[in-house]
Amino acid sequence: MKSILVTGGAGFIGSHTCLVLLENGLDIFVIDSFINSSQISIEKVCLVLKNVNVDVESKIHLIKGDIKVKSDIEKVFQISQKLNKKIEAVIHFAGLKSVSDSILEPISYWENNVLGTINLCRTMEKFDCKNLVFSSSATVYKAKSNRLLNENDLCEPINPYGHTKLTVERILHHLFNSKKSEWRIACLRYFNPVGAHESGYIGENPLGKIYNIYPQITRVAMGKQSEIKIFGSDWQTKDGTGVRDYIHVMDLAEGHLSALIYLTEEKPQFITINLGTGIGTSVLEFIRIFEKVNNVEVPFSFENRRIGDNASVVADNSLAKSILNWLPTRNIEDICKDGWNWQLKNPNGY
Ligand code: NAD
Ligand code: UD1
């Protein structure tokens, strides 16, 4: 495996994954419309690598394009052919990811996440590239608060975003079934990706309104927001606040490389794999750890529960650990330290 296409590679998880792929000697083609990112993240990825004397200039090809437009994807494959660098696999991050926006703009979500993926698969077939890693989400599960979620648990999304992710998983499964000897497809169900690369050069750079807890914690610590509103203090959890499985974005990025290696070494298959730590952290614990590790204050107050929330969402990650030869190695303290480092070095984002 030498050349990989990364859709949405300028985004949060994509940029960290590009870094890991380049560090491991792969050539990458990135297609991104920059609807939720900018090319600066890729420039920063290159800077990180130059600082450790990795030559990236000839290894990364960034193309502005929209996966809703099939000819944009075809263009990338054509460029790769001209350069004599056949794209052998795709890591597919491009998509819209806000639960609330998906309720307000469902058609945009179906168009982007589902139509975009269909365009991608058609183009991959055309260029005889049949190795695919897809960004799915734990949001596809019907949450079960009393135990860890495993890949065989019932899927029953409750918002349009989750439905688009599950629909794509099903389309990919049907595609595999139609040509079982050809496709290798892994759907990675992420739990809660947070943190930043330890250099502080790249991190999460949310554009628009922020709903997720972690970017809000760093904003409050920066004094850009007065407090965290904790949604519910009466959940059936260790301290009454919601429990989630927060995974360091670099562990997640490394999981993608492991998934690529696994896919290409094994027989053709379709597989769904949880990427989480298996460890639950409550909102209160998260805030307290962030305060302690970074010696800052994060004021909070309690609000009513948020509609659609669950008490606890934590991964059973035994499948990933057993087949991918992958282990998350960074803990919640590292998440707090690295995310804060990124925030301090980039107070206004990219
Ligand atoms: P992100 O928004 O930072 O990255 C997505 C990237 O895709 C952005 O750079 C955006 O500009 C690009 N993009 C969107 N639509 C596009 C299109 N039509 N054509 C080309 N580029 C397009 O999000 P992220 O957090 O890095 O998430 C990456 C993927 O992982 C998404 O598919 C998301 O649904 C999924 N996911 C994310 C989380 C999370 O909490 N961050 C959790 C589970 C799953
Ligand atoms: C949310 C999405 C999920 C998506 C994930 C990653 C919902 C219902 N779920 O997950 O589909 O895959 O983001 O993008 O939107 N919290 C507060 N105050 C806040 C924000 C959050 O107390 O201002 C709490 C929540 O109640 C929850 C925890 O913090 O217990 C984590 O919330 P969040 O970061 O939004 O992630 P999820 O809800 O797990």
Short mmCIF file of C-alpha atoms and ligand atoms in Angstrom, two decimals:
data_model
loop_
_atom_site.label_atom_id
_atom_site.label_comp_id
_atom_site.label_asym_id
_atom_site.label_seq_id
_atom_site.Cartn_x
_atom_site.Cartn_y
_atom_site.Cartn_z
CA MET A 1 0.00 0.00 0.00
CA LYS A 2 1.51 3.29 -1.06
CA SER A 3 -1.09 5.92 -2.00
CA ILE A 4 -4.23 6.63 -0.02
CA LEU A 5 -7.11 8.99 -0.71
CA VAL A 6 -8.36 10.79 2.38
CA THR A 7 -11.72 12.48 1.91
CA GLY A 8 -12.32 15.28 4.41
CA GLY A 9 -8.63 15.15 5.30
CA ALA A 10 -8.48 18.81 6.34
CA GLY A 11 -10.99 18.24 9.14
CA PHE A 12 -10.39 17.40 12.79
CA ILE A 13 -9.92 13.62 12.64
CA GLY A 14 -8.78 13.69 9.00
CA SER A 15 -5.85 16.04 9.62
CA HIS A 16 -4.56 13.94 12.54
CA THR A 17 -4.91 10.80 10.42
CA CYS A 18 -3.04 12.42 7.50
CA LEU A 19 -0.18 13.07 9.91
CA VAL A 20 -0.07 9.42 10.98
CA LEU A 21 -0.22 8.19 7.36
CA LEU A 22 2.60 10.50 6.27
CA GLU A 23 4.70 9.56 9.30
CA ASN A 24 4.34 5.99 8.16
CA GLY A 25 5.66 6.69 4.70
CA LEU A 26 2.40 6.70 2.74
CA ASP A 27 1.56 9.11 -0.07
CA ILE A 28 -1.76 10.84 0.40
CA PHE A 29 -4.31 12.57 -1.76
CA VAL A 30 -6.74 14.74 0.17
CA ILE A 31 -10.06 15.94 -1.19
CA ASP A 32 -11.89 18.50 0.93
CA SER A 33 -14.47 21.16 0.14
CA PHE A 34 -13.40 23.10 3.27
CA ILE A 35 -17.03 23.44 4.29
CA ASN A 36 -15.93 22.81 7.88
CA SER A 37 -12.17 23.32 7.70
CA SER A 38 -9.43 25.11 5.80
CA GLN A 39 -6.20 24.17 4.09
CA ILE A 40 -4.29 25.59 7.03
CA SER A 41 -4.71 22.32 8.91
CA ILE A 42 -2.85 20.51 6.14
CA GLU A 43 -0.15 23.18 6.10
CA LYS A 44 0.23 22.60 9.85
CA VAL A 45 0.46 18.84 9.33
CA CYS A 46 3.37 19.51 6.95
CA LEU A 47 4.99 21.82 9.52
CA VAL A 48 4.85 19.14 12.23
CA LEU A 49 6.56 16.69 9.91
CA LYS A 50 9.18 19.16 8.69
CA ASN A 51 10.09 19.82 12.33
CA VAL A 52 11.04 16.16 12.64
CA ASN A 53 12.77 16.17 9.25
CA VAL A 54 10.18 14.18 7.34
CA ASP A 55 10.04 15.33 3.72
CA VAL A 56 6.37 15.71 2.87
CA GLU A 57 6.32 18.07 -0.11
CA SER A 58 6.08 15.32 -2.69
CA LYS A 59 3.95 13.03 -0.53
CA ILE A 60 0.80 15.06 0.00
CA HIS A 61 -1.58 16.26 -2.69
CA LEU A 62 -4.40 18.51 -1.54
CA ILE A 63 -7.27 19.02 -3.96
CA LYS A 64 -10.23 21.26 -3.25
CA GLY A 65 -13.35 19.37 -4.28
CA ASP A 66 -16.81 18.30 -3.20
CA ILE A 67 -17.71 14.61 -2.98
CA LYS A 68 -21.29 15.52 -3.91
CA VAL A 69 -19.83 16.19 -7.36
CA LYS A 70 -18.66 12.92 -8.90
CA SER A 71 -16.33 14.64 -11.38
CA ASP A 72 -14.46 16.24 -8.44
CA ILE A 73 -13.63 12.80 -7.06
CA GLU A 74 -12.75 11.49 -10.52
CA LYS A 75 -10.34 14.38 -10.92
CA VAL A 76 -8.39 13.23 -7.88
CA PHE A 77 -8.08 9.68 -9.22
CA GLN A 78 -7.00 11.09 -12.59
CA ILE A 79 -4.31 13.22 -10.95
CA SER A 80 -3.05 10.18 -9.08
CA GLN A 81 -2.86 8.22 -12.34
CA LYS A 82 -0.91 11.01 -14.05
CA LEU A 83 1.56 10.99 -11.17
CA ASN A 84 1.80 7.22 -11.49
CA LYS A 85 0.60 6.86 -7.90
CA LYS A 86 -2.39 4.55 -8.02
CA ILE A 87 -4.80 5.17 -5.14
CA GLU A 88 -5.04 1.81 -3.41
CA ALA A 89 -7.38 2.65 -0.55
CA VAL A 90 -9.69 5.39 0.66
CA ILE A 91 -10.27 6.67 4.18
CA HIS A 92 -13.60 8.44 4.00
CA PHE A 93 -14.09 11.21 6.57
CA ALA A 94 -15.91 13.79 4.40
CA GLY A 95 -19.34 14.44 5.81
CA LEU A 96 -21.43 16.71 7.96
CA LYS A 97 -21.47 15.83 11.65
CA SER A 98 -23.71 18.06 13.73
CA VAL A 99 -26.71 16.33 15.27
CA SER A 100 -28.62 19.58 15.73
CA ASP A 101 -27.94 20.85 12.21
CA SER A 102 -29.04 17.49 10.82
CA ILE A 103 -32.45 18.05 12.39
CA LEU A 104 -32.68 21.54 10.87
CA GLU A 105 -31.20 20.61 7.46
CA PRO A 106 -31.89 16.90 6.93
CA ILE A 107 -31.65 17.01 3.13
CA SER A 108 -28.17 18.52 3.27
CA TYR A 109 -27.13 15.67 5.56
CA TRP A 110 -28.55 12.95 3.29
CA GLU A 111 -27.07 14.62 0.23
CA ASN A 112 -23.63 15.10 1.72
CA ASN A 113 -23.22 11.93 3.74
CA VAL A 114 -25.13 9.42 1.61
CA LEU A 115 -25.05 10.76 -1.95
CA GLY A 116 -21.42 11.81 -1.42
CA THR A 117 -20.53 8.25 -0.39
CA ILE A 118 -22.38 6.74 -3.36
CA ASN A 119 -20.39 9.03 -5.67
CA LEU A 120 -17.21 7.92 -3.96
CA CYS A 121 -18.02 4.20 -4.33
CA ARG A 122 -18.91 4.61 -8.02
CA THR A 123 -15.63 6.37 -8.65
CA MET A 124 -13.66 3.80 -6.68
CA GLU A 125 -15.19 1.04 -8.82
CA LYS A 126 -14.35 2.94 -11.98
CA PHE A 127 -10.72 3.25 -10.94
CA ASP A 128 -10.56 -0.28 -9.53
CA CYS A 129 -9.91 0.78 -5.95
CA LYS A 130 -11.87 -1.41 -3.52
CA ASN A 131 -10.37 -0.85 -0.09
CA LEU A 132 -12.39 1.52 2.06
CA VAL A 133 -12.36 2.70 5.67
CA PHE A 134 -15.50 4.64 6.56
CA SER A 135 -16.08 7.06 9.49
CA SER A 136 -19.13 5.82 11.28
CA SER A 137 -20.26 6.73 14.76
CA ALA A 138 -21.43 5.28 18.05
CA THR A 139 -24.51 7.41 17.44
CA VAL A 140 -25.89 4.54 15.30
CA TYR A 141 -26.49 2.41 18.44
CA LYS A 142 -29.63 2.24 20.49
CA ALA A 143 -27.86 3.25 23.70
CA LYS A 144 -27.78 0.76 26.57
CA SER A 145 -26.61 2.55 29.65
CA ASN A 146 -26.02 -0.48 31.83
CA ARG A 147 -23.17 -2.04 29.84
CA LEU A 148 -20.54 -1.55 27.16
CA LEU A 149 -21.77 -1.35 23.57
CA ASN A 150 -20.50 -3.98 21.16
CA GLU A 151 -20.72 -4.20 17.40
CA ASN A 152 -23.62 -6.68 17.48
CA ASP A 153 -25.84 -4.44 19.57
CA LEU A 154 -29.02 -3.07 18.13
CA CYS A 155 -28.66 -0.01 15.91
CA GLU A 156 -31.48 2.50 16.12
CA PRO A 157 -30.39 6.09 15.50
CA ILE A 158 -32.61 8.86 16.83
CA ASN A 159 -31.57 11.77 14.63
CA PRO A 160 -31.01 12.36 10.89
CA TYR A 161 -27.22 12.43 11.30
CA GLY A 162 -27.23 8.97 12.88
CA HIS A 163 -29.57 7.68 10.18
CA THR A 164 -27.23 8.87 7.43
CA LYS A 165 -24.31 7.03 9.08
CA LEU A 166 -26.25 3.79 9.49
CA THR A 167 -27.59 4.05 5.93
CA VAL A 168 -24.06 4.39 4.57
CA GLU A 169 -22.98 1.34 6.59
CA ARG A 170 -25.85 -0.63 4.99
CA ILE A 171 -25.07 0.60 1.47
CA LEU A 172 -21.47 -0.48 1.96
CA HIS A 173 -22.58 -3.86 3.27
CA HIS A 174 -24.81 -4.37 0.21
CA LEU A 175 -21.93 -3.32 -2.04
CA PHE A 176 -19.68 -5.89 -0.39
CA ASN A 177 -22.36 -8.61 -0.71
CA SER A 178 -22.68 -7.92 -4.42
CA LYS A 179 -18.96 -8.50 -5.06
CA LYS A 180 -17.70 -10.48 -2.12
CA SER A 181 -14.39 -11.35 -3.61
CA GLU A 182 -13.44 -7.78 -4.34
CA TRP A 183 -14.26 -5.23 -1.64
CA ARG A 184 -12.55 -4.75 1.68
CA ILE A 185 -14.59 -2.38 3.82
CA ALA A 186 -14.25 -1.35 7.47
CA CYS A 187 -16.82 0.90 9.15
CA LEU A 188 -15.21 2.40 12.22
CA ARG A 189 -17.69 3.49 14.89
CA TYR A 190 -16.01 6.29 16.83
CA PHE A 191 -17.07 7.09 20.35
CA ASN A 192 -16.19 10.66 21.49
CA PRO A 193 -13.05 11.91 19.71
CA VAL A 194 -11.31 14.75 21.57
CA GLY A 195 -7.84 16.19 22.28
CA ALA A 196 -5.17 17.30 19.84
CA HIS A 197 -1.75 16.35 18.50
CA GLU A 198 0.82 16.74 21.26
CA SER A 199 2.73 19.38 19.24
CA GLY A 200 -0.19 21.80 19.56
CA TYR A 201 0.01 22.49 15.81
CA ILE A 202 -3.22 20.74 14.91
CA GLY A 203 -6.41 20.25 16.89
CA GLU A 204 -10.16 20.65 16.77
CA ASN A 205 -11.14 23.92 15.13
CA PRO A 206 -14.92 24.04 15.26
CA LEU A 207 -16.60 26.52 12.95
CA GLY A 208 -20.09 27.68 13.86
CA LYS A 209 -21.98 26.94 17.05
CA ILE A 210 -20.32 24.55 19.47
CA TYR A 211 -22.48 21.85 21.04
CA ASN A 212 -19.99 19.20 22.20
CA ILE A 213 -18.60 19.27 25.72
CA TYR A 214 -14.84 19.27 25.14
CA PRO A 215 -14.42 22.36 22.95
CA GLN A 216 -16.64 24.13 25.45
CA ILE A 217 -14.44 23.15 28.39
CA THR A 218 -11.41 24.68 26.66
CA ARG A 219 -13.40 27.80 25.74
CA VAL A 220 -14.53 28.30 29.32
CA ALA A 221 -10.97 27.80 30.56
CA MET A 222 -9.86 30.48 28.05
CA GLY A 223 -12.50 32.87 29.38
CA LYS A 224 -14.29 32.89 26.02
CA GLN A 225 -17.42 31.44 27.57
CA SER A 226 -18.55 32.06 31.15
CA GLU A 227 -19.43 28.50 32.19
CA ILE A 228 -20.35 24.97 31.16
CA LYS A 229 -24.00 24.09 31.41
CA ILE A 230 -24.06 20.46 32.51
CA PHE A 231 -27.09 18.72 31.05
CA GLY A 232 -28.52 16.77 33.96
CA SER A 233 -27.34 15.86 37.44
CA ASP A 234 -29.78 13.00 37.96
CA TRP A 235 -28.57 10.36 35.49
CA GLN A 236 -28.08 6.82 36.80
CA THR A 237 -24.29 7.23 36.77
CA LYS A 238 -21.46 7.46 39.31
CA ASP A 239 -22.08 11.15 40.05
CA GLY A 240 -25.36 11.86 38.26
CA THR A 241 -23.76 13.45 35.17
CA GLY A 242 -23.53 11.86 31.71
CA VAL A 243 -20.78 9.33 31.08
CA ARG A 244 -18.97 9.04 27.72
CA ASP A 245 -16.02 7.25 26.20
CA TYR A 246 -13.60 10.05 25.26
CA ILE A 247 -10.90 8.89 22.88
CA HIS A 248 -7.74 10.87 22.09
CA VAL A 249 -7.81 11.89 18.43
CA MET A 250 -4.27 10.52 17.94
CA ASP A 251 -5.33 7.08 19.19
CA LEU A 252 -8.24 7.30 16.78
CA ALA A 253 -5.95 8.37 13.92
CA GLU A 254 -3.65 5.42 14.62
CA GLY A 255 -6.70 3.16 14.59
CA HIS A 256 -7.25 4.14 10.94
CA LEU A 257 -3.77 3.06 9.94
CA SER A 258 -4.28 -0.22 11.81
CA ALA A 259 -7.61 -0.73 10.04
CA LEU A 260 -6.02 -0.10 6.63
CA ILE A 261 -3.24 -2.57 7.33
CA TYR A 262 -5.72 -5.15 8.62
CA LEU A 263 -7.99 -4.79 5.58
CA THR A 264 -5.27 -5.12 3.03
CA GLU A 265 -3.67 -8.11 4.76
CA GLU A 266 -6.91 -10.06 5.25
CA LYS A 267 -9.34 -11.57 2.78
CA PRO A 268 -12.07 -9.34 1.29
CA GLN A 269 -14.65 -8.55 3.95
CA PHE A 270 -17.11 -6.06 5.39
CA ILE A 271 -16.60 -5.32 9.06
CA THR A 272 -17.80 -2.80 11.64
CA ILE A 273 -15.43 -1.99 14.50
CA ASN A 274 -15.83 0.20 17.59
CA LEU A 275 -13.03 2.67 18.22
CA GLY A 276 -13.25 3.74 21.85
CA THR A 277 -11.26 3.27 25.03
CA GLY A 278 -13.76 1.18 26.98
CA ILE A 279 -13.47 3.70 29.83
CA GLY A 280 -16.34 5.97 30.84
CA THR A 281 -15.75 9.48 32.18
CA SER A 282 -18.53 11.63 33.61
CA VAL A 283 -18.93 15.30 32.72
CA LEU A 284 -17.98 16.30 36.26
CA GLU A 285 -14.91 14.05 36.26
CA PHE A 286 -13.86 15.49 32.89
CA ILE A 287 -14.12 19.06 34.15
CA ARG A 288 -12.28 18.24 37.39
CA ILE A 289 -9.46 16.43 35.60
CA PHE A 290 -9.10 19.27 33.09
CA GLU A 291 -8.87 21.79 35.93
CA LYS A 292 -6.29 19.75 37.83
CA VAL A 293 -4.05 18.83 34.89
CA ASN A 294 -3.97 22.36 33.50
CA ASN A 295 -4.29 24.35 36.71
CA VAL A 296 -7.25 26.36 35.42
CA GLU A 297 -10.82 26.92 36.51
CA VAL A 298 -13.85 25.72 34.57
CA PRO A 299 -17.02 27.08 36.19
CA PHE A 300 -20.23 25.15 35.56
CA SER A 301 -23.90 25.07 36.47
CA PHE A 302 -26.54 22.37 36.14
CA GLU A 303 -29.28 22.43 33.50
CA ASN A 304 -32.07 20.05 32.55
CA ARG A 305 -31.18 16.95 30.59
CA ARG A 306 -30.64 17.50 26.83
CA ILE A 307 -33.21 15.83 24.58
CA GLY A 308 -31.76 12.73 22.95
CA ASP A 309 -28.99 12.25 25.54
CA ASN A 310 -28.22 9.00 27.34
CA ALA A 311 -26.78 8.30 30.76
CA SER A 312 -23.77 6.37 29.54
CA VAL A 313 -22.24 5.51 26.14
CA VAL A 314 -19.04 3.45 26.40
CA ALA A 315 -17.40 1.11 23.89
CA ASP A 316 -16.64 -2.54 24.14
CA ASN A 317 -13.38 -2.21 22.20
CA SER A 318 -12.33 -5.85 22.40
CA LEU A 319 -12.81 -6.47 18.67
CA ALA A 320 -10.52 -3.57 17.72
CA LYS A 321 -7.93 -4.71 20.23
CA SER A 322 -7.99 -8.30 19.08
CA ILE A 323 -7.98 -7.90 15.31
CA LEU A 324 -6.37 -4.53 14.63
CA ASN A 325 -3.36 -4.93 16.86
CA TRP A 326 -4.36 -1.51 18.21
CA LEU A 327 -4.61 -0.13 21.70
CA PRO A 328 -5.51 3.36 22.82
CA THR A 329 -2.42 4.54 24.69
CA ARG A 330 -3.43 8.04 25.79
CA ASN A 331 -5.61 8.66 28.83
CA ILE A 332 -8.04 11.39 29.83
CA GLU A 333 -5.21 13.42 31.39
CA ASP A 334 -3.35 13.40 28.05
CA ILE A 335 -6.58 14.48 26.35
CA CYS A 336 -6.89 17.43 28.73
CA LYS A 337 -3.22 18.39 28.46
CA ASP A 338 -2.96 18.15 24.65
CA GLY A 339 -6.27 19.88 23.95
CA TRP A 340 -5.30 22.75 26.24
CA ASN A 341 -1.85 23.03 24.66
CA TRP A 342 -3.54 23.34 21.23
CA GLN A 343 -5.97 25.94 22.56
CA LEU A 344 -3.20 28.04 24.14
CA LYS A 345 -1.10 27.94 20.98
CA ASN A 346 -4.10 28.72 18.77
CA PRO A 347 -6.41 30.94 20.85
CA ASN A 348 -8.42 31.85 17.76
CA GLY A 349 -8.16 28.51 15.99
CA TYR A 350 -6.41 28.24 12.64
P1 NAD B 1 -14.82 17.66 10.45
O1 NAD B 1 -16.03 18.44 10.09
O2 NAD B 1 -13.74 18.34 11.18
O3 NAD B 1 -14.19 16.99 9.14
C1 NAD B 1 -14.95 16.64 8.02
C2 NAD B 1 -14.25 17.21 6.81
O4 NAD B 1 -15.01 16.85 5.65
C3 NAD B 1 -14.16 18.72 6.82
O5 NAD B 1 -12.84 19.11 6.52
C4 NAD B 1 -15.14 19.17 5.77
O6 NAD B 1 -14.75 20.39 5.16
C5 NAD B 1 -15.12 18.00 4.81
N1 NAD B 1 -16.33 17.82 4.02
C6 NAD B 1 -17.61 17.79 4.45
N2 NAD B 1 -18.43 17.59 3.41
C7 NAD B 1 -17.66 17.46 2.31
C8 NAD B 1 -17.91 17.22 0.96
N3 NAD B 1 -19.16 17.09 0.49
N4 NAD B 1 -16.88 17.13 0.10
C9 NAD B 1 -15.62 17.26 0.53
N5 NAD B 1 -15.30 17.51 1.81
C10 NAD B 1 -16.31 17.61 2.69
O7 NAD B 1 -15.33 16.39 11.25
P2 NAD B 1 -14.51 15.30 12.04
O8 NAD B 1 -14.80 15.45 13.47
O9 NAD B 1 -13.12 15.28 11.58
O10 NAD B 1 -15.28 14.00 11.56
C11 NAD B 1 -14.83 13.23 10.45
C12 NAD B 1 -15.83 12.14 10.18
O11 NAD B 1 -16.00 11.35 11.36
C13 NAD B 1 -17.22 12.64 9.81
O12 NAD B 1 -17.74 11.81 8.81
C14 NAD B 1 -18.01 12.50 11.09
O13 NAD B 1 -19.38 12.30 10.85
C15 NAD B 1 -17.39 11.26 11.70
N6 NAD B 1 -17.50 11.22 13.16
C16 NAD B 1 -17.05 12.27 13.90
C17 NAD B 1 -17.19 12.25 15.28
C18 NAD B 1 -16.74 13.41 16.11
O14 NAD B 1 -17.17 13.53 17.26
N7 NAD B 1 -15.85 14.29 15.65
C19 NAD B 1 -17.78 11.15 15.91
C20 NAD B 1 -18.21 10.08 15.11
C21 NAD B 1 -18.06 10.13 13.74
C1 UD1 B 2 -22.82 14.02 20.47
C2 UD1 B 2 -23.92 13.56 19.56
C3 UD1 B 2 -23.45 12.32 18.85
C4 UD1 B 2 -22.13 12.60 18.11
C5 UD1 B 2 -21.12 13.12 19.12
C6 UD1 B 2 -19.81 13.48 18.50
C7 UD1 B 2 -26.04 14.26 20.60
C8 UD1 B 2 -27.26 13.81 21.35
N1 UD1 B 2 -25.12 13.31 20.33
O1 UD1 B 2 -22.53 12.97 21.37
O2 UD1 B 2 -24.41 11.89 17.94
O3 UD1 B 2 -21.64 11.42 17.51
O4 UD1 B 2 -21.65 14.28 19.75
O5 UD1 B 2 -19.93 14.59 17.64
O6 UD1 B 2 -25.90 15.42 20.26
N2 UD1 B 2 -22.82 17.95 27.82
C9 UD1 B 2 -23.10 18.89 28.78
N3 UD1 B 2 -23.13 20.20 28.40
C10 UD1 B 2 -22.86 20.61 27.13
C11 UD1 B 2 -22.58 19.63 26.14
C12 UD1 B 2 -22.57 18.30 26.52
O7 UD1 B 2 -23.34 18.57 29.93
O8 UD1 B 2 -22.90 21.81 26.86
C13 UD1 B 2 -22.77 16.53 28.21
C14 UD1 B 2 -23.77 15.66 27.49
O9 UD1 B 2 -24.99 15.62 28.18
C15 UD1 B 2 -23.03 14.31 27.49
C16 UD1 B 2 -21.53 14.72 27.43
O10 UD1 B 2 -21.48 16.06 27.88
O11 UD1 B 2 -23.25 13.64 28.70
C17 UD1 B 2 -20.94 14.62 26.05
O12 UD1 B 2 -21.73 15.40 25.15
P1 UD1 B 2 -21.24 15.74 23.67
O13 UD1 B 2 -19.84 16.21 23.68
O14 UD1 B 2 -22.26 16.62 23.04
O15 UD1 B 2 -21.22 14.31 22.97
P2 UD1 B 2 -22.39 13.22 22.87
O16 UD1 B 2 -23.67 13.72 23.38
O17 UD1 B 2 -21.86 11.97 23.45
#
